[in-house]
PDB file of C-alpha atoms in Angstrom:
ATOM      1  CA  UNK A   5      -7.029  12.997   9.111  1.00  0.00           C
ATOM      2  CA  UNK A   6      -7.536  11.708   5.702  1.00  0.00           C
ATOM      3  CA  UNK A   7      -9.721   8.415   5.122  1.00  0.00           C
ATOM      4  CA  UNK A   8     -11.023   6.148   2.731  1.00  0.00           C
ATOM      5  CA  UNK A   9     -14.223   3.796   3.202  1.00  0.00           C
ATOM      6  CA  UNK A  10     -14.576   0.658   1.047  1.00  0.00           C
ATOM      7  CA  UNK A  11     -18.194  -0.329   0.789  1.00  0.00           C
ATOM      8  CA  UNK A  12     -18.244  -4.285   0.748  1.00  0.00           C
ATOM      9  CA  UNK A  13     -15.749  -6.473   1.799  1.00  0.00           C
ATOM     10  CA  UNK A  14     -16.820  -8.921  -0.042  1.00  0.00           C
ATOM     11  CA  UNK A  15     -18.226  -8.613  -3.967  1.00  0.00           C
ATOM     12  CA  UNK A  16     -18.990 -11.383  -6.031  1.00  0.00           C
ATOM     13  CA  UNK A  17     -19.802 -11.088  -9.843  1.00  0.00           C
ATOM     14  CA  UNK A  18     -20.304 -13.480 -12.603  1.00  0.00           C
ATOM     15  CA  UNK A  19     -17.422 -13.977 -15.165  1.00  0.00           C
ATOM     16  CA  UNK A  20     -18.196 -11.334 -18.261  1.00  0.00           C
ATOM     17  CA  UNK A  21     -20.439  -9.047 -15.630  1.00  0.00           C
ATOM     18  CA  UNK A  22     -19.499  -5.648 -14.864  1.00  0.00           C
ATOM     19  CA  UNK A  23     -17.160  -4.973 -11.952  1.00  0.00           C
ATOM     20  CA  UNK A  24     -18.040  -1.967  -9.344  1.00  0.00           C
ATOM     21  CA  UNK A  25     -16.070  -1.655  -6.315  1.00  0.00           C
ATOM     22  CA  UNK A  26     -16.800   1.491  -4.178  1.00  0.00           C
ATOM     23  CA  UNK A  27     -14.856   3.796  -2.524  1.00  0.00           C
ATOM     24  CA  UNK A  28     -15.224   7.295  -0.747  1.00  0.00           C
ATOM     25  CA  UNK A  29     -12.675   9.716   0.950  1.00  0.00           C
ATOM     26  CA  UNK A  30     -12.801  12.025   3.320  1.00  0.00           C
ATOM     27  CA  UNK A  31     -11.379  15.291   2.451  1.00  0.00           C
ATOM     28  CA  UNK A  32     -12.036  18.937   1.863  1.00  0.00           C
ATOM     29  CA  UNK A  33      -9.338  19.286  -0.701  1.00  0.00           C
ATOM     30  CA  UNK A  34      -8.821  16.908  -3.419  1.00  0.00           C
ATOM     31  CA  UNK A  35      -6.310  14.324  -2.393  1.00  0.00           C
ATOM     32  CA  UNK A  36      -4.250  11.807  -4.603  1.00  0.00           C
ATOM     33  CA  UNK A  37      -6.024   8.635  -4.732  1.00  0.00           C
ATOM     34  CA  UNK A  38      -5.235   4.983  -5.543  1.00  0.00           C
ATOM     35  CA  UNK A  39      -6.677   1.777  -6.176  1.00  0.00           C
ATOM     36  CA  UNK A  40      -4.158  -1.240  -5.631  1.00  0.00           C
ATOM     37  CA  UNK A  41      -4.878  -5.017  -5.916  1.00  0.00           C
ATOM     38  CA  UNK A  42      -3.305  -7.821  -4.111  1.00  0.00           C
ATOM     39  CA  UNK A  43      -3.607 -11.403  -5.233  1.00  0.00           C
ATOM     40  CA  UNK A  44      -2.937 -13.936  -2.430  1.00  0.00           C
ATOM     41  CA  UNK A  45       0.219 -13.913  -0.548  1.00  0.00           C
ATOM     42  CA  UNK A  46       1.640 -10.998  -2.648  1.00  0.00           C
ATOM     43  CA  UNK A  47       2.492  -7.560  -2.464  1.00  0.00           C
ATOM     44  CA  UNK A  48       0.479  -4.566  -3.777  1.00  0.00           C
ATOM     45  CA  UNK A  49       0.193  -3.853  -7.409  1.00  0.00           C
ATOM     46  CA  UNK A  50      -0.815  -0.096  -8.290  1.00  0.00           C
ATOM     47  CA  UNK A  51      -3.835  -0.512 -10.788  1.00  0.00           C
ATOM     48  CA  UNK A  52      -4.156   3.430 -11.196  1.00  0.00           C
ATOM     49  CA  UNK A  53      -3.796   6.662  -9.448  1.00  0.00           C
ATOM     50  CA  UNK A  54      -5.668  10.143  -9.730  1.00  0.00           C
ATOM     51  CA  UNK A  55      -3.565  13.178  -9.230  1.00  0.00           C
ATOM     52  CA  UNK A  56      -5.918  15.971 -10.447  1.00  0.00           C
ATOM     53  CA  UNK A  57      -5.006  15.383 -14.310  1.00  0.00           C
ATOM     54  CA  UNK A  58      -8.324  14.006 -15.511  1.00  0.00           C
ATOM     55  CA  UNK A  59     -11.452  12.811 -13.422  1.00  0.00           C
ATOM     56  CA  UNK A  60     -11.724   9.444 -15.461  1.00  0.00           C
ATOM     57  CA  UNK A  61      -8.432   7.779 -14.719  1.00  0.00           C
ATOM     58  CA  UNK A  62      -7.483   4.425 -16.696  1.00  0.00           C
ATOM     59  CA  UNK A  63      -5.348   1.864 -15.524  1.00  0.00           C
ATOM     60  CA  UNK A  64      -4.179  -1.574 -16.007  1.00  0.00           C
ATOM     61  CA  UNK A  65      -5.782  -4.912 -16.847  1.00  0.00           C
ATOM     62  CA  UNK A  66      -8.918  -2.900 -18.092  1.00  0.00           C
ATOM     63  CA  UNK A  67     -10.002  -1.382 -14.978  1.00  0.00           C
ATOM     64  CA  UNK A  68     -10.766   2.432 -14.570  1.00  0.00           C
ATOM     65  CA  UNK A  69     -12.011   4.835 -12.018  1.00  0.00           C
ATOM     66  CA  UNK A  70     -13.948   8.338 -12.087  1.00  0.00           C
ATOM     67  CA  UNK A  71     -13.329  11.061  -9.117  1.00  0.00           C
ATOM     68  CA  UNK A  72     -16.242  12.634  -8.403  1.00  0.00           C
ATOM     69  CA  UNK A  73     -15.742  15.582  -6.155  1.00  0.00           C
ATOM     70  CA  UNK A  74     -19.253  16.316  -5.372  1.00  0.00           C
ATOM     71  CA  UNK A  75     -19.686  12.722  -4.055  1.00  0.00           C
ATOM     72  CA  UNK A  76     -16.234  12.358  -2.543  1.00  0.00           C
ATOM     73  CA  UNK A  77     -15.994   9.116  -4.411  1.00  0.00           C
ATOM     74  CA  UNK A  78     -13.520   7.365  -6.632  1.00  0.00           C
ATOM     75  CA  UNK A  79     -15.251   4.072  -7.646  1.00  0.00           C
ATOM     76  CA  UNK A  80     -13.220   1.164  -9.475  1.00  0.00           C
ATOM     77  CA  UNK A  81     -15.016  -0.479 -12.489  1.00  0.00           C
ATOM     78  CA  UNK A  82     -14.575  -2.896 -15.248  1.00  0.00           C
ATOM     79  CA  UNK A  83     -16.767  -3.750 -17.978  1.00  0.00           C
ATOM     80  CA  UNK A  84     -16.498  -7.447 -18.184  1.00  0.00           C
ATOM     81  CA  UNK A  85     -14.702  -9.723 -15.148  1.00  0.00           C
ATOM     82  CA  UNK A  86     -12.221 -12.277 -15.686  1.00  0.00           C
ATOM     83  CA  UNK A  87     -11.486 -14.899 -13.516  1.00  0.00           C
ATOM     84  CA  UNK A  88      -7.788 -13.620 -13.178  1.00  0.00           C
ATOM     85  CA  UNK A  89      -9.542 -10.729 -11.411  1.00  0.00           C
ATOM     86  CA  UNK A  90     -10.300 -12.484  -8.271  1.00  0.00           C
ATOM     87  CA  UNK A  91      -8.198 -10.834  -5.750  1.00  0.00           C
ATOM     88  CA  UNK A  92      -8.614  -8.035  -2.685  1.00  0.00           C
ATOM     89  CA  UNK A  93      -8.795  -4.553  -4.004  1.00  0.00           C
ATOM     90  CA  UNK A  94      -7.437  -1.305  -1.715  1.00  0.00           C
ATOM     91  CA  UNK A  95      -8.496   2.066  -2.100  1.00  0.00           C
ATOM     92  CA  UNK A  96      -5.743   4.317  -0.976  1.00  0.00           C
ATOM     93  CA  UNK A  97      -5.286   8.041  -0.116  1.00  0.00           C
ATOM     94  CA  UNK A  98      -2.267  10.453   0.303  1.00  0.00           C
ATOM     95  CA  UNK A  99      -3.532  13.975   1.356  1.00  0.00           C
ATOM     96  CA  UNK A 100      -2.298  17.057  -1.060  1.00  0.00           C
ATOM     97  CA  UNK A 101       1.009  18.082   0.319  1.00  0.00           C
ATOM     98  CA  UNK A 102       2.768  16.753   3.100  1.00  0.00           C
ATOM     99  CA  UNK A 103       4.855  13.291   2.893  1.00  0.00           C
ATOM    100  CA  UNK A 104       3.825   9.941   1.650  1.00  0.00           C
ATOM    101  CA  UNK A 105       1.617   8.548   4.507  1.00  0.00           C
ATOM    102  CA  UNK A 106      -0.812   6.130   2.152  1.00  0.00           C
ATOM    103  CA  UNK A 107      -3.884   5.441   4.284  1.00  0.00           C
ATOM    104  CA  UNK A 108      -5.334   2.283   2.776  1.00  0.00           C
ATOM    105  CA  UNK A 109      -8.946   1.187   3.122  1.00  0.00           C
ATOM    106  CA  UNK A 110     -10.094  -1.916   4.536  1.00  0.00           C
ATOM    107  CA  UNK A 111     -10.023  -3.769   1.371  1.00  0.00           C
ATOM    108  CA  UNK A 112     -12.738  -5.453  -0.917  1.00  0.00           C
ATOM    109  CA  UNK A 113     -12.090  -9.138  -1.918  1.00  0.00           C
ATOM    110  CA  UNK A 114     -13.672  -9.999  -5.693  1.00  0.00           C
ATOM    111  CA  UNK A 115     -14.627 -13.470  -6.461  1.00  0.00           C
ATOM    112  CA  UNK A 116     -15.440 -14.015  -9.957  1.00  0.00           C
ATOM    113  CA  UNK A 117     -17.840 -16.911 -10.654  1.00  0.00           C
ATOM    114  CA  UNK A 118     -17.490 -18.943 -13.760  1.00  0.00           C
TER     115      UNK A 118
ATOM    116  CA  UNK B  27      14.932  -2.997 -14.039  1.00  0.00           C
ATOM    117  CA  UNK B  28      14.320  -4.825 -10.517  1.00  0.00           C
ATOM    118  CA  UNK B  29      11.288  -3.716  -8.857  1.00  0.00           C
ATOM    119  CA  UNK B  30      11.241  -3.230  -4.993  1.00  0.00           C
ATOM    120  CA  UNK B  31      13.035  -6.206  -3.523  1.00  0.00           C
ATOM    121  CA  UNK B  32      12.623  -7.172   0.065  1.00  0.00           C
ATOM    122  CA  UNK B  33      14.255  -9.879   2.257  1.00  0.00           C
ATOM    123  CA  UNK B  34      13.606 -12.068   3.856  1.00  0.00           C
ATOM    124  CA  UNK B  35      10.799 -13.587   2.457  1.00  0.00           C
ATOM    125  CA  UNK B  36       9.412 -15.579   5.044  1.00  0.00           C
ATOM    126  CA  UNK B  37      10.988 -15.880   8.925  1.00  0.00           C
ATOM    127  CA  UNK B  38       9.621 -17.047  12.084  1.00  0.00           C
ATOM    128  CA  UNK B  39      10.698 -15.529  15.456  1.00  0.00           C
ATOM    129  CA  UNK B  40      10.061 -16.027  19.138  1.00  0.00           C
ATOM    130  CA  UNK B  41       8.524 -13.750  21.294  1.00  0.00           C
ATOM    131  CA  UNK B  42      11.010 -11.037  22.740  1.00  0.00           C
ATOM    132  CA  UNK B  43      13.469 -11.593  19.949  1.00  0.00           C
ATOM    133  CA  UNK B  44      14.439  -8.829  17.574  1.00  0.00           C
ATOM    134  CA  UNK B  45      14.161  -8.794  13.652  1.00  0.00           C
ATOM    135  CA  UNK B  46      15.472  -6.638  10.840  1.00  0.00           C
ATOM    136  CA  UNK B  47      13.942  -6.711   7.608  1.00  0.00           C
ATOM    137  CA  UNK B  48      15.575  -5.195   4.320  1.00  0.00           C
ATOM    138  CA  UNK B  49      14.264  -3.183   1.260  1.00  0.00           C
ATOM    139  CA  UNK B  50      16.057  -2.146  -1.972  1.00  0.00           C
ATOM    140  CA  UNK B  51      14.180   0.358  -3.762  1.00  0.00           C
ATOM    141  CA  UNK B  52      14.033   0.543  -7.542  1.00  0.00           C
ATOM    142  CA  UNK B  53      16.911   2.229  -8.901  1.00  0.00           C
ATOM    143  CA  UNK B  54      16.833   5.782  -8.697  1.00  0.00           C
ATOM    144  CA  UNK B  55      14.228   5.950  -5.828  1.00  0.00           C
ATOM    145  CA  UNK B  56      15.085   7.901  -2.887  1.00  0.00           C
ATOM    146  CA  UNK B  57      12.136   7.648  -0.845  1.00  0.00           C
ATOM    147  CA  UNK B  58      11.489   4.204   0.862  1.00  0.00           C
ATOM    148  CA  UNK B  59       8.507   3.570   3.092  1.00  0.00           C
ATOM    149  CA  UNK B  60       7.256   0.430   5.250  1.00  0.00           C
ATOM    150  CA  UNK B  61       3.908  -0.594   5.970  1.00  0.00           C
ATOM    151  CA  UNK B  62       2.741  -3.282   8.507  1.00  0.00           C
ATOM    152  CA  UNK B  63      -0.537  -5.287   6.910  1.00  0.00           C
ATOM    153  CA  UNK B  64      -1.814  -7.609   9.553  1.00  0.00           C
ATOM    154  CA  UNK B  65      -3.788 -10.614   7.981  1.00  0.00           C
ATOM    155  CA  UNK B  66      -7.141  -9.491   7.036  1.00  0.00           C
ATOM    156  CA  UNK B  67      -6.515  -5.779   7.292  1.00  0.00           C
ATOM    157  CA  UNK B  68      -5.498  -2.855   4.987  1.00  0.00           C
ATOM    158  CA  UNK B  69      -1.653  -1.991   5.306  1.00  0.00           C
ATOM    159  CA  UNK B  70      -0.856   0.612   7.845  1.00  0.00           C
ATOM    160  CA  UNK B  71       1.837   3.200   7.841  1.00  0.00           C
ATOM    161  CA  UNK B  72       4.990   2.575   9.847  1.00  0.00           C
ATOM    162  CA  UNK B  73       7.763   5.055   8.370  1.00  0.00           C
ATOM    163  CA  UNK B  74       8.937   6.800   5.453  1.00  0.00           C
ATOM    164  CA  UNK B  75      12.383   8.006   4.592  1.00  0.00           C
ATOM    165  CA  UNK B  76      13.657  10.199   1.923  1.00  0.00           C
ATOM    166  CA  UNK B  77      17.581  11.013   1.384  1.00  0.00           C
ATOM    167  CA  UNK B  78      18.181   9.137   4.559  1.00  0.00           C
ATOM    168  CA  UNK B  79      16.122  11.457   6.972  1.00  0.00           C
ATOM    169  CA  UNK B  80      12.900  10.355   8.238  1.00  0.00           C
ATOM    170  CA  UNK B  81       9.802  12.377   6.707  1.00  0.00           C
ATOM    171  CA  UNK B  82       6.769  10.710   8.837  1.00  0.00           C
ATOM    172  CA  UNK B  83       5.901   8.151  11.579  1.00  0.00           C
ATOM    173  CA  UNK B  84       2.790   6.453  11.805  1.00  0.00           C
ATOM    174  CA  UNK B  85       1.001   5.098  15.078  1.00  0.00           C
ATOM    175  CA  UNK B  86       3.667   2.468  15.945  1.00  0.00           C
ATOM    176  CA  UNK B  87       5.415   1.976  19.398  1.00  0.00           C
ATOM    177  CA  UNK B  88       9.149   2.898  19.776  1.00  0.00           C
ATOM    178  CA  UNK B  89      10.171  -0.935  19.156  1.00  0.00           C
ATOM    179  CA  UNK B  90      10.097  -0.136  15.762  1.00  0.00           C
ATOM    180  CA  UNK B  91      12.482   1.743  14.257  1.00  0.00           C
ATOM    181  CA  UNK B  92      14.101   2.127  10.894  1.00  0.00           C
ATOM    182  CA  UNK B  93      17.115   3.710   8.791  1.00  0.00           C
ATOM    183  CA  UNK B  94      18.124   4.458   5.050  1.00  0.00           C
ATOM    184  CA  UNK B  95      21.533   3.802   4.050  1.00  0.00           C
ATOM    185  CA  UNK B  96      23.405   6.164   1.180  1.00  0.00           C
ATOM    186  CA  UNK B  97      22.507   3.833  -1.434  1.00  0.00           C
ATOM    187  CA  UNK B  98      19.104   4.189  -0.449  1.00  0.00           C
ATOM    188  CA  UNK B  99      18.046   0.747   0.998  1.00  0.00           C
ATOM    189  CA  UNK B 100      16.480   0.862   4.021  1.00  0.00           C
ATOM    190  CA  UNK B 101      16.383  -1.398   7.053  1.00  0.00           C
ATOM    191  CA  UNK B 102      13.246  -1.978   9.388  1.00  0.00           C
ATOM    192  CA  UNK B 103      13.858  -3.128  13.191  1.00  0.00           C
ATOM    193  CA  UNK B 104      11.596  -4.439  15.548  1.00  0.00           C
ATOM    194  CA  UNK B 105      12.614  -5.001  19.066  1.00  0.00           C
ATOM    195  CA  UNK B 106      10.804  -7.283  21.855  1.00  0.00           C
ATOM    196  CA  UNK B 107       8.664  -8.899  19.205  1.00  0.00           C
ATOM    197  CA  UNK B 108       5.059  -9.513  20.371  1.00  0.00           C
ATOM    198  CA  UNK B 109       2.718 -12.003  18.793  1.00  0.00           C
ATOM    199  CA  UNK B 110       0.556  -9.135  17.484  1.00  0.00           C
ATOM    200  CA  UNK B 111       3.732  -8.116  15.455  1.00  0.00           C
ATOM    201  CA  UNK B 112       2.964 -11.139  13.114  1.00  0.00           C
ATOM    202  CA  UNK B 113       2.204  -9.593   9.863  1.00  0.00           C
ATOM    203  CA  UNK B 114       3.256  -8.929   6.285  1.00  0.00           C
ATOM    204  CA  UNK B 115       5.897  -6.114   6.139  1.00  0.00           C
ATOM    205  CA  UNK B 116       5.594  -4.058   3.085  1.00  0.00           C
ATOM    206  CA  UNK B 117       8.378  -1.840   1.418  1.00  0.00           C
ATOM    207  CA  UNK B 118       7.290   0.667  -1.109  1.00  0.00           C
ATOM    208  CA  UNK B 119       9.897   3.120  -2.919  1.00  0.00           C
ATOM    209  CA  UNK B 120       9.313   6.373  -4.877  1.00  0.00           C
ATOM    210  CA  UNK B 121      11.426   8.804  -7.026  1.00  0.00           C
ATOM    211  CA  UNK B 122      11.044  11.699  -4.521  1.00  0.00           C
ATOM    212  CA  UNK B 123       9.591  11.980  -1.074  1.00  0.00           C
ATOM    213  CA  UNK B 124       6.335  13.899  -2.012  1.00  0.00           C
ATOM    214  CA  UNK B 125       3.782  13.412  -4.691  1.00  0.00           C
ATOM    215  CA  UNK B 126       4.261  15.983  -7.039  1.00  0.00           C
ATOM    216  CA  UNK B 127       5.568  15.503 -10.670  1.00  0.00           C
ATOM    217  CA  UNK B 128       3.281  12.613 -10.943  1.00  0.00           C
ATOM    218  CA  UNK B 129       4.993  10.322  -8.297  1.00  0.00           C
ATOM    219  CA  UNK B 130       4.314   6.654  -8.062  1.00  0.00           C
ATOM    220  CA  UNK B 131       4.737   4.426  -5.272  1.00  0.00           C
ATOM    221  CA  UNK B 132       5.712   1.167  -5.749  1.00  0.00           C
ATOM    222  CA  UNK B 133       5.327  -1.809  -3.329  1.00  0.00           C
ATOM    223  CA  UNK B 134       7.679  -4.821  -2.987  1.00  0.00           C
ATOM    224  CA  UNK B 135       6.130  -8.473  -2.347  1.00  0.00           C
ATOM    225  CA  UNK B 136       6.997  -8.013   1.538  1.00  0.00           C
ATOM    226  CA  UNK B 137       8.235 -10.049   4.061  1.00  0.00           C
ATOM    227  CA  UNK B 138       5.866 -12.539   6.213  1.00  0.00           C
ATOM    228  CA  UNK B 139       6.724 -12.476   9.979  1.00  0.00           C
ATOM    229  CA  UNK B 140       5.555 -15.250  12.317  1.00  0.00           C
ATOM    230  CA  UNK B 141       5.836 -14.387  16.243  1.00  0.00           C
ATOM    231  CA  UNK B 142       5.477 -17.512  18.015  1.00  0.00           C
TER     232      UNK B 142
END
């Protein structure tokens, strides 16, 4: 079964510092990969998605992620953290083919320190 | 255009009762999926419906059921509620039933269910 592993349930960065949230997937065939953000007491908002068109994916709010097949990774980055980036981030995967069963990671809570 | 809309936003039920949650997909979207998010965890897949047919089912008991209507809206029903069913229930919609052609999945704000 497809799965994703998010390293670090909590990440703290200073405002203006680099944000790096790690995600590794398990699959022999490159799947569809996503990053979603969830603000407190809200639903999920799509940040970006990888669908094999390009390995470097740019998303909203200045976030981007790079698909690395050799490392089975899809890490999320942002050059400069803002206070408004404080939220929980979920990496998610859908296997190629089949129906839309999204499998989510356990989430990483990002804290931005002023 | 309106996004995925869910109702009710919050509700409290007693153990053993039944609950119905409703979802309206984005206009033009034919696929609806349901997820359960327990506090502190990632969402877990419950069902996907496409063109009123069940396309997939997650590892949930038969107390959970769903259906999709001709206008593509959907209902999730949970019978014989348990305390452990307390969670945020998320609905998601997309244009088609698979991930081809750059299909994107959009989530609603969710329905908070508390079972007491």
